[in-house]
Amino acid sequence: MATKIAIFASGSGSNFQAIQEAIERGELDAKVEVVVTDRPNAFVVTRAENFGIPVHTFTAKTYESKEAYETEIVTLLRDKNVEWIVLAGYMRLIGDTLLSSYTNRIVNIHPSLLPSFPGKDAIGQALAHGVKVTGVTVHLVDEGMDTGPILAQAAVEVVDGNREETETRIHALEHELYTKTLKQLFEK
Ligand code: GAR
């Protein structure tokens, strides 16, 4: 049976799209039950609509606490029998409410070889540091920022000072590595 997943995203959603396309090609036995976003205007919303996938949008500042909006999300996910949460460019730290409801069932992708360059703009951090090799990490989520057990990593050569080309390589690798790692995870 297809693994029921929720995708959490705050931005463009190219990783979401790669996962959904892999599902549609029959390469990944999963079903995206809902896309959750904290950015109503993010392009991921348009992508989800194009695939006919429901979107749950929330604006954090309209809730009295993180616990309040995470409780609402957990209720929604339980209602849809979601088994795994897949973070795909979700730029918010996961709190206790989601972590305790989906312990070791939240996976994240990050554009660096963790533990190097956690947090925002990992590609910019790598370029500023002058590293020659960076990469992509897929890991389980714990209470830290881009910490948690590493499931897979792959390296990318930095194209000298060329952010655009480095970014293109990283995103292409992300799309491949995320799908492959999710497949292994869901087949366990
Ligand atoms: C991806 O590069 C992902 O690794 C990164 O956000 C981007 C989202 O791209 N995530 C993080 O930095 C998490 N700390 P996308 O919206 O096109 O999938």
Coordinates of N, CA and C and ligand atoms in Angstrom, one line a residue:
M1 N 0.8 -1.2 0.0 CA 0.0 0.0 0.0 C 0.9 1.3 0.0
A2 N 0.4 2.2 -0.8 CA 1.2 3.5 -0.9 C 1.3 4.1 0.5
T3 N 2.5 4.6 0.8 CA 2.8 5.3 2.1 C 2.2 6.7 2.0
K4 N 1.4 7.0 3.0 CA 0.7 8.3 3.0 C 1.7 9.4 3.6
I5 N 1.9 10.4 2.8 CA 2.9 11.4 3.3 C 2.3 12.8 3.2
A6 N 2.8 13.7 4.0 CA 2.5 15.2 4.0 C 3.9 15.8 3.6
I7 N 3.8 16.8 2.7 CA 5.0 17.5 2.3 C 4.8 18.9 3.0
F8 N 5.9 19.3 3.7 CA 5.9 20.7 4.3 C 6.9 21.5 3.5
A9 N 6.5 22.7 3.0 CA 7.4 23.5 2.2 C 7.1 25.0 2.4
S10 N 8.1 25.8 2.2 CA 7.9 27.2 2.4 C 8.3 28.0 1.1
G11 N 8.8 27.3 0.1 CA 9.3 28.1 -1.1 C 8.8 27.6 -2.4
S12 N 9.8 27.4 -3.3 CA 9.4 27.1 -4.7 C 8.8 25.7 -4.8
G13 N 9.2 24.8 -4.1 CA 8.6 23.4 -4.1 C 9.2 22.5 -5.2
S14 N 10.4 22.8 -5.7 CA 10.9 21.9 -6.7 C 11.1 20.5 -6.2
N15 N 11.5 20.3 -4.9 CA 11.6 19.0 -4.3 C 10.3 18.3 -4.2
F16 N 9.3 19.0 -3.9 CA 7.9 18.5 -3.8 C 7.6 18.0 -5.2
Q17 N 7.8 18.8 -6.2 CA 7.5 18.4 -7.6 C 8.2 17.1 -8.0
A18 N 9.5 17.1 -7.7 CA 10.3 15.9 -8.1 C 9.7 14.6 -7.4
I19 N 9.3 14.7 -6.2 CA 8.7 13.6 -5.4 C 7.4 13.2 -6.1
Q20 N 6.5 14.2 -6.4 CA 5.2 13.9 -7.0 C 5.4 13.2 -8.4
E21 N 6.4 13.7 -9.1 CA 6.6 13.2 -10.5 C 7.1 11.7 -10.3
A22 N 8.0 11.5 -9.4 CA 8.5 10.1 -9.1 C 7.3 9.2 -8.8
I23 N 6.4 9.7 -8.0 CA 5.2 8.9 -7.6 C 4.4 8.6 -8.9
E24 N 4.2 9.6 -9.7 CA 3.4 9.4 -10.9 C 4.0 8.5 -11.9
R25 N 5.3 8.5 -11.9 CA 6.1 7.5 -12.8 C 6.1 6.1 -12.3
G26 N 5.6 6.0 -11.0 CA 5.5 4.6 -10.4 C 6.9 4.3 -9.8
E27 N 7.7 5.2 -9.6 CA 9.0 4.9 -9.0 C 9.0 5.0 -7.4
L28 N 8.0 5.6 -6.9 CA 7.9 5.8 -5.4 C 6.5 5.4 -5.0
D29 N 6.4 4.4 -4.2 CA 5.0 4.0 -3.8 C 4.5 4.8 -2.6
A30 N 4.1 6.0 -2.9 CA 3.6 6.9 -1.9 C 2.5 7.8 -2.4
K31 N 1.8 8.4 -1.5 CA 0.7 9.3 -1.9 C 0.8 10.6 -1.1
V32 N 0.9 11.8 -1.8 CA 1.0 13.0 -1.0 C -0.5 13.4 -0.7
E33 N -0.8 13.3 0.6 CA -2.1 13.6 1.1 C -2.4 15.1 1.2
V34 N -1.4 15.8 1.5 CA -1.5 17.3 1.7 C -0.1 18.0 1.6
V35 N -0.1 19.2 1.1 CA 1.0 20.0 1.2 C 0.8 21.1 2.3
V36 N 1.6 21.2 3.2 CA 1.5 22.1 4.3 C 2.5 23.3 4.1
T37 N 2.0 24.5 4.1 CA 2.9 25.6 4.0 C 2.6 26.7 4.9
D38 N 3.7 27.4 5.3 CA 3.5 28.6 6.2 C 3.6 29.9 5.4
R39 N 3.7 29.7 4.0 CA 3.8 30.9 3.1 C 2.7 30.8 2.1
P40 N 1.6 31.5 2.3 CA 0.4 31.4 1.4 C 0.8 31.8 -0.1
N41 N 1.8 32.6 -0.3 CA 2.2 33.0 -1.6 C 3.3 32.2 -2.3
A42 N 3.8 31.2 -1.6 CA 4.9 30.4 -2.1 C 4.5 29.7 -3.4
F43 N 5.4 29.5 -4.3 CA 5.1 28.8 -5.6 C 4.7 27.4 -5.4
V44 N 5.1 26.8 -4.3 CA 4.7 25.4 -4.0 C 3.2 25.2 -4.0
V45 N 2.5 26.3 -3.6 CA 1.0 26.2 -3.6 C 0.5 26.0 -5.0
T46 N 1.0 26.8 -6.0 CA 0.6 26.6 -7.4 C 0.9 25.2 -7.9
R47 N 2.2 24.8 -7.6 CA 2.5 23.4 -8.0 C 1.6 22.4 -7.5
A48 N 1.2 22.5 -6.2 CA 0.3 21.5 -5.6 C -1.1 21.6 -6.3
E49 N -1.5 22.8 -6.5 CA -2.8 22.9 -7.2 C -2.8 22.3 -8.6
N50 N -1.7 22.5 -9.3 CA -1.6 21.9 -10.6 C -1.7 20.3 -10.6
F51 N -1.2 19.8 -9.5 CA -1.3 18.3 -9.3 C -2.7 17.9 -8.7
G52 N -3.5 18.9 -8.3 CA -4.7 18.6 -7.6 C -4.6 18.0 -6.2
I53 N -3.5 18.5 -5.6 CA -3.2 18.0 -4.2 C -3.6 19.1 -3.2
P54 N -4.4 18.7 -2.1 CA -4.9 19.7 -1.2 C -3.7 20.5 -0.5
V55 N -3.9 21.7 -0.2 CA -2.9 22.5 0.4 C -3.4 23.0 1.8
H56 N -2.7 22.9 2.8 CA -3.0 23.5 4.1 C -2.1 24.7 4.4
T57 N -2.6 25.9 4.4 CA -1.8 27.1 4.6 C -2.1 27.6 6.0
F58 N -1.0 28.0 6.7 CA -1.2 28.7 7.9 C -0.2 29.8 8.1
T59 N -0.6 30.8 8.8 CA 0.3 31.9 9.1 C 0.6 31.9 10.6
A60 N 1.9 31.6 10.9 CA 2.3 31.3 12.3 C 1.9 32.5 13.2
K61 N 2.0 33.7 12.8 CA 1.8 34.8 13.7 C 0.3 35.0 14.1
T62 N -0.6 34.3 13.4 CA -2.0 34.4 13.8 C -2.4 33.4 14.9
Y63 N -1.4 32.6 15.3 CA -1.7 31.6 16.4 C -1.0 32.1 17.7
E64 N -1.5 31.8 18.9 CA -0.9 32.3 20.1 C 0.4 31.6 20.4
S65 N 0.6 30.4 19.9 CA 1.9 29.7 20.1 C 2.1 28.7 19.0
K66 N 3.4 28.2 19.0 CA 3.8 27.2 18.0 C 3.0 25.9 18.3
E67 N 2.7 25.6 19.6 CA 1.9 24.5 20.0 C 0.6 24.5 19.3
A68 N 0.0 25.7 19.3 CA -1.4 25.9 18.8 C -1.4 25.5 17.3
Y69 N -0.5 26.0 16.5 CA -0.6 25.7 15.0 C -0.1 24.3 14.7
E70 N 0.8 23.8 15.5 CA 1.2 22.4 15.3 C 0.1 21.4 15.7
T71 N -0.6 21.8 16.8 CA -1.8 20.9 17.2 C -2.8 20.8 16.0
E72 N -3.0 21.9 15.4 CA -4.0 22.0 14.3 C -3.5 21.1 13.1
I73 N -2.2 21.2 12.9 CA -1.6 20.4 11.8 C -1.6 18.9 12.1
V74 N -1.3 18.5 13.4 CA -1.3 17.1 13.8 C -2.7 16.6 13.6
T75 N -3.7 17.3 14.0 CA -5.1 16.9 13.8 C -5.4 16.6 12.4
L76 N -5.0 17.5 11.5 CA -5.2 17.4 10.1 C -4.5 16.1 9.5
L77 N -3.3 15.9 9.9 CA -2.5 14.8 9.4 C -3.1 13.4 9.9
R78 N -3.5 13.4 11.2 CA -4.1 12.2 11.7 C -5.4 11.9 11.0
D79 N -6.1 12.9 10.7 CA -7.4 12.8 10.0 C -7.2 12.1 8.6
K80 N -6.0 12.4 8.0 CA -5.7 11.9 6.7 C -4.8 10.7 6.7
N81 N -4.6 10.2 8.0 CA -3.8 9.0 8.2 C -2.4 9.1 7.6
V82 N -1.8 10.3 7.7 CA -0.5 10.5 7.2 C 0.5 9.8 8.1
E83 N 1.4 9.0 7.4 CA 2.4 8.2 8.1 C 3.8 8.9 8.3
W84 N 4.1 9.7 7.3 CA 5.5 10.3 7.3 C 5.3 11.8 6.9
I85 N 6.1 12.7 7.5 CA 6.2 14.1 7.2 C 7.5 14.3 6.4
V86 N 7.4 14.8 5.2 CA 8.6 15.1 4.4 C 8.8 16.6 4.2
L87 N 9.9 17.1 4.8 CA 10.2 18.5 4.8 C 10.9 18.8 3.5
A88 N 10.4 19.7 2.7 CA 11.0 20.0 1.4 C 11.1 21.5 1.3
G89 N 12.2 22.1 1.9 CA 12.4 23.5 1.9 C 11.4 24.2 2.9
Y90 N 11.1 23.5 4.0 CA 10.3 24.1 5.1 C 11.2 24.8 6.1
M91 N 11.1 26.1 6.1 CA 12.1 26.9 6.8 C 11.7 27.3 8.3
R92 N 11.0 26.4 8.9 CA 10.6 26.6 10.3 C 11.0 25.4 11.1
L93 N 11.5 25.7 12.4 CA 11.9 24.6 13.2 C 10.7 23.8 13.7
I94 N 10.8 22.5 13.6 CA 9.7 21.6 14.0 C 9.7 21.6 15.6
G95 N 8.5 21.8 16.2 CA 8.4 21.9 17.6 C 8.0 20.6 18.2
D96 N 7.9 20.6 19.6 CA 7.6 19.4 20.4 C 6.3 18.6 19.9
T97 N 5.3 19.4 19.6 CA 4.0 18.8 19.3 C 4.1 17.9 18.1
L98 N 4.7 18.4 17.0 CA 4.9 17.6 15.8 C 5.9 16.4 16.1
L99 N 7.0 16.8 16.8 CA 8.0 15.8 17.0 C 7.5 14.6 17.9
S100 N 6.7 14.9 18.9 CA 6.2 13.8 19.7 C 5.1 13.0 19.0
S101 N 4.4 13.6 18.1 CA 3.4 12.8 17.3 C 4.0 12.0 16.2
Y102 N 5.1 12.5 15.6 CA 5.7 11.8 14.5 C 7.2 11.6 14.8
T103 N 7.5 10.9 15.9 CA 8.9 10.7 16.3 C 9.5 9.7 15.3
N104 N 10.7 10.2 14.8 CA 11.4 9.4 13.8 C 10.6 9.2 12.5
R105 N 9.7 10.0 12.3 CA 8.8 9.9 11.1 C 8.8 11.2 10.3
I106 N 9.8 12.0 10.6 CA 9.9 13.3 9.9 C 11.3 13.3 9.2
V107 N 11.3 13.6 7.9 CA 12.5 13.6 7.2 C 12.8 14.9 6.5
N108 N 14.0 15.3 6.4 CA 14.4 16.6 5.9 C 15.5 16.5 4.8
I109 N 15.5 17.4 3.9 CA 16.6 17.5 3.0 C 17.3 18.9 3.2
H110 N 18.6 18.9 3.1 CA 19.4 20.1 3.4 C 20.5 20.3 2.4
P111 N 20.7 21.5 1.8 CA 21.7 21.6 0.7 C 23.1 21.9 1.2
S112 N 23.6 20.9 2.0 CA 25.0 20.9 2.4 C 25.4 19.6 2.9
L113 N 26.7 19.3 3.1 CA 27.1 18.1 3.8 C 27.1 18.4 5.3
L114 N 25.9 18.1 5.9 CA 25.8 18.3 7.4 C 26.8 17.5 8.1
P115 N 27.4 17.9 9.2 CA 27.0 19.0 10.0 C 27.5 20.4 9.5
S116 N 28.2 20.4 8.4 CA 28.6 21.8 7.9 C 27.4 22.6 7.4
F117 N 27.4 23.8 7.6 CA 26.5 24.8 7.1 C 25.0 24.5 7.3
P118 N 24.6 24.3 8.6 CA 23.2 24.2 8.9 C 22.5 25.5 8.8
G119 N 21.1 25.5 8.8 CA 20.4 26.8 8.8 C 20.1 27.4 7.5
K120 N 19.9 28.7 7.5 CA 19.5 29.3 6.2 C 20.7 29.5 5.3
D121 N 20.4 29.6 4.0 CA 21.3 29.8 2.9 C 22.6 29.0 3.0
A122 N 22.4 27.7 3.1 CA 23.6 26.8 3.2 C 24.5 26.9 2.0
I123 N 24.0 27.1 0.8 CA 24.8 27.2 -0.4 C 25.6 28.5 -0.3
G124 N 25.0 29.6 0.1 CA 25.7 30.9 0.3 C 26.8 30.7 1.4
Q125 N 26.5 30.0 2.4 CA 27.5 29.8 3.5 C 28.7 29.0 2.9
A126 N 28.4 28.0 2.1 CA 29.5 27.1 1.6 C 30.4 28.0 0.6
L127 N 29.8 28.8 -0.2 CA 30.5 29.6 -1.2 C 31.4 30.7 -0.4
A128 N 30.8 31.3 0.6 CA 31.5 32.3 1.4 C 32.7 31.7 2.1
H129 N 32.6 30.4 2.5 CA 33.6 29.7 3.2 C 34.7 29.2 2.2
G130 N 34.4 29.2 0.9 CA 35.4 28.8 -0.1 C 35.6 27.3 -0.1
V131 N 34.7 26.5 0.3 CA 34.8 25.1 0.2 C 34.8 24.7 -1.3
K132 N 35.5 23.6 -1.6 CA 35.6 23.1 -3.0 C 34.5 22.1 -3.3
V133 N 34.1 21.4 -2.2 CA 33.0 20.4 -2.3 C 32.0 20.7 -1.3
T134 N 30.7 20.6 -1.7 CA 29.6 20.7 -0.8 C 28.7 19.6 -1.2
G135 N 27.4 19.7 -0.9 CA 26.5 18.6 -1.2 C 25.1 18.6 -0.7
V136 N 24.6 17.5 -0.5 CA 23.2 17.3 0.0 C 23.1 16.3 1.1
T137 N 22.2 16.6 2.1 CA 22.0 15.6 3.1 C 20.5 15.3 3.3
V138 N 20.2 14.1 3.5 CA 18.8 13.7 3.9 C 18.9 13.1 5.3
H139 N 18.1 13.6 6.2 CA 18.2 13.1 7.6 C 16.9 13.1 8.3
L140 N 16.8 12.3 9.4 CA 15.6 12.3 10.2 C 15.7 13.6 11.0
V141 N 14.5 14.1 11.4 CA 14.4 15.4 12.1 C 14.3 15.1 13.6
D142 N 15.2 15.9 14.4 CA 15.0 15.9 15.8 C 14.8 17.4 16.2
E143 N 15.0 17.7 17.5 CA 14.6 19.1 18.0 C 15.6 20.1 17.5
G144 N 16.7 19.7 16.9 CA 17.8 20.7 16.5 C 17.5 21.3 15.1
M145 N 18.3 22.2 14.7 CA 18.2 22.8 13.4 C 19.1 22.1 12.4
D146 N 18.5 21.3 11.5 CA 19.3 20.5 10.6 C 20.2 19.5 11.2
T147 N 19.8 18.9 12.4 CA 20.5 17.9 13.1 C 19.7 16.6 12.9
G148 N 20.0 15.5 13.6 CA 19.2 14.3 13.5 C 20.0 13.3 12.6
P149 N 19.7 12.0 12.8 CA 20.4 11.0 12.2 C 20.4 11.1 10.6
I150 N 21.7 11.0 10.1 CA 21.8 11.1 8.6 C 21.4 9.8 7.9
L151 N 20.6 10.0 6.9 CA 20.2 8.8 6.1 C 21.0 8.7 4.8
A152 N 21.3 9.8 4.2 CA 22.0 9.8 2.9 C 22.7 11.1 2.7
Q153 N 23.9 11.0 2.0 CA 24.6 12.2 1.6 C 25.1 12.0 0.2
A154 N 25.3 13.1 -0.5 CA 26.0 13.1 -1.8 C 26.7 14.4 -2.0
A155 N 27.8 14.3 -2.7 CA 28.7 15.5 -2.8 C 28.5 16.2 -4.2
V156 N 28.8 17.5 -4.2 CA 28.8 18.3 -5.4 C 30.0 19.2 -5.4
E157 N 30.7 19.2 -6.6 CA 31.8 20.1 -6.7 C 31.3 21.6 -6.8
V158 N 32.0 22.5 -6.1 CA 31.6 23.9 -6.2 C 32.2 24.4 -7.5
V159 N 31.3 25.1 -8.2 CA 31.8 25.7 -9.5 C 32.3 27.1 -9.0
D160 N 33.6 27.3 -9.2 CA 34.3 28.4 -8.6 C 33.5 29.7 -8.6
G161 N 33.1 30.1 -7.4 CA 32.4 31.3 -7.2 C 31.1 31.5 -7.9
N162 N 30.6 30.5 -8.6 CA 29.4 30.6 -9.5 C 28.2 30.0 -8.7
R163 N 27.5 30.9 -8.1 CA 26.4 30.5 -7.3 C 25.3 29.8 -8.1
E164 N 25.0 30.4 -9.2 CA 23.9 29.8 -10.0 C 24.1 28.4 -10.4
E165 N 25.3 28.2 -11.0 CA 25.6 26.8 -11.5 C 25.7 25.8 -10.3
T166 N 26.3 26.3 -9.2 CA 26.4 25.4 -8.0 C 25.0 25.0 -7.5
E167 N 24.2 26.0 -7.5 CA 22.8 25.8 -7.0 C 22.0 24.8 -8.0
T168 N 22.2 25.0 -9.3 CA 21.6 24.1 -10.2 C 22.0 22.7 -10.0
R169 N 23.3 22.5 -9.8 CA 23.8 21.1 -9.5 C 23.2 20.5 -8.2
I170 N 23.2 21.4 -7.2 CA 22.7 20.9 -5.9 C 21.2 20.5 -6.0
H171 N 20.4 21.3 -6.7 CA 19.0 21.0 -6.8 C 18.8 19.8 -7.6
A172 N 19.5 19.6 -8.7 CA 19.3 18.4 -9.5 C 19.7 17.1 -8.6
L173 N 20.7 17.2 -7.8 CA 21.1 16.1 -7.0 C 20.1 15.9 -5.9
E174 N 19.5 17.0 -5.3 CA 18.5 16.8 -4.3 C 17.3 16.0 -4.8
H175 N 16.9 16.4 -6.0 CA 15.6 15.7 -6.5 C 15.9 14.2 -6.7
E176 N 17.1 13.8 -7.1 CA 17.4 12.4 -7.2 C 17.6 11.7 -5.9
L177 N 18.3 12.4 -5.0 CA 18.7 11.7 -3.7 C 17.4 11.6 -2.8
Y178 N 16.6 12.6 -2.8 CA 15.4 12.6 -1.9 C 14.5 11.4 -2.3
T179 N 14.2 11.3 -3.6 CA 13.3 10.3 -4.1 C 13.9 8.9 -3.7
K180 N 15.2 8.7 -4.0 CA 15.8 7.4 -3.8 C 15.8 7.1 -2.3
T181 N 16.1 8.1 -1.4 CA 16.1 7.8 0.0 C 14.7 7.5 0.6
L182 N 13.7 8.3 0.1 CA 12.3 8.0 0.6 C 11.9 6.6 0.2
K183 N 12.3 6.2 -1.0 CA 11.9 4.9 -1.5 C 12.5 3.8 -0.5
Q184 N 13.8 4.0 -0.2 CA 14.4 3.0 0.8 C 13.7 3.0 2.1
L185 N 13.4 4.2 2.6 CA 12.7 4.4 3.9 C 11.4 3.8 3.9
F186 N 10.6 4.0 2.9 CA 9.2 3.5 2.9 C 9.1 2.0 2.6
E187 N 10.2 1.4 2.1 CA 10.2 0.0 1.8 C 10.6 -0.8 3.0
K188 N 11.1 -0.2 4.0 CA 11.6 -0.9 5.2 C 10.5 -1.6 6.0
Ligands
GAR1 C1 16.2 23.0 -1.0 O1 17.5 23.3 -1.4 C2 16.3 22.4 0.4 O2 17.4 21.6 0.6 C3 16.4 23.6 1.3 O3 15.5 24.5 0.7 C4 15.5 24.3 -0.7 C5 14.0 24.3 -1.1 O4 13.9 24.2 -2.5 N1 16.1 23.3 2.7 C6 16.8 23.9 3.7 O5 17.7 24.7 3.6 C7 16.4 23.3 5.1 N2 17.2 23.9 6.1 P1 12.6 23.8 -3.2 O6 11.5 24.7 -2.6 O7 12.7 24.2 -4.7 O8 12.3 22.4 -3.0

